[in-house]
Amino acid sequence: MYRVRVRSVPPVVLALRRFPNPRLTGIGAGLFAALTMFVLACVDRLLFDSSELVYGLLFLPVSALTALWVRPADLVTAPISVPIAFAVGVFPISGGSEGLGGQIMGLVTALAVHAGWLYGGTLIAGLIASVRKVRQMRARRRYVLAQGRGGAPASERAPRSAAASAAAAAKPVRAGAGGAGAAGAVTRRPQRP
């Protein structure tokens, strides 16, 4: 007698399943990440006086959500759009001086100083996207193997197809059926030059 072992689902997994699970396109995931990071940077500037630590800590979950919510066909876009979102969001807290040149220099400096957070968020997005892709490929492989096992074996299918082709060849051909011969070849008239 076999016992069926039922695995209980941890409460953390149950809590995570209650969260929304949207499937964003690649562009949608990029827009989500960029807009979220820009809004969070504005909030960081207002409440925390442009704290790099707060911005970096907020960037990590946004990176994870972007990689989790992108649809399977666009998984490769998650690690690409996350650094762009970081650059868009760091603009309000960059602290550049007046003028366009000063703002650009402040942005470049902020990106250089926050490179650790940028790499960390990109790594998180890349790992989540990679794990999702591997799971998708395994599920597809299992599905293909199940479809191959679910049908009749090849030895049983071959006689049916041979019998079907023999029955089709035994059908009589109507007169005037478009010039098809007994073998099914189409005969053509030679053309004159």
Short mmCIF file of N, CA, C and O in Angstrom, two decimals, residues 5 12 22 30 33 49 51 65 110 113 183:
data_model
loop_
_atom_site.label_atom_id
_atom_site.label_comp_id
_atom_site.label_asym_id
_atom_site.label_seq_id
_atom_site.Cartn_x
_atom_site.Cartn_y
_atom_site.Cartn_z
N ARG A 5 1.82 11.46 0.00
CA ARG A 5 2.34 12.49 0.88
C ARG A 5 1.90 13.85 0.36
O ARG A 5 2.19 14.23 -0.77
N VAL A 12 4.33 31.85 3.78
CA VAL A 12 4.90 32.94 2.98
C VAL A 12 4.46 32.81 1.53
O VAL A 12 4.12 33.79 0.87
N PRO A 22 0.34 40.71 -12.47
CA PRO A 22 0.15 41.18 -13.84
C PRO A 22 1.22 40.62 -14.76
O PRO A 22 2.28 40.19 -14.32
N GLY A 30 9.31 48.16 -18.60
CA GLY A 30 10.26 49.27 -18.56
C GLY A 30 9.61 50.56 -18.08
O GLY A 30 10.18 51.30 -17.27
N ALA A 33 8.91 50.28 -14.30
CA ALA A 33 10.11 50.47 -13.50
C ALA A 33 10.56 51.93 -13.51
O ALA A 33 10.90 52.49 -12.47
N ASP A 49 15.58 63.76 2.15
CA ASP A 49 16.64 64.66 1.71
C ASP A 49 17.62 63.98 0.76
O ASP A 49 18.84 64.02 0.94
N SER A 51 18.40 60.73 0.06
CA SER A 51 19.25 59.70 0.65
C SER A 51 19.56 58.61 -0.37
O SER A 51 18.65 58.03 -0.97
N LEU A 65 10.26 43.10 -8.76
CA LEU A 65 8.89 43.12 -9.28
C LEU A 65 8.86 43.24 -10.79
O LEU A 65 8.01 42.63 -11.46
N ALA A 110 26.10 60.84 -9.82
CA ALA A 110 25.19 60.01 -9.02
C ALA A 110 25.18 58.57 -9.52
O ALA A 110 25.15 57.62 -8.72
N VAL A 113 28.40 56.97 -8.28
CA VAL A 113 28.40 56.73 -6.83
C VAL A 113 27.46 55.59 -6.46
O VAL A 113 27.74 54.79 -5.57
N ALA A 183 -1.96 7.57 -60.60
CA ALA A 183 -0.97 7.78 -59.54
C ALA A 183 -1.13 9.14 -58.88
O ALA A 183 -0.41 9.48 -57.98
#
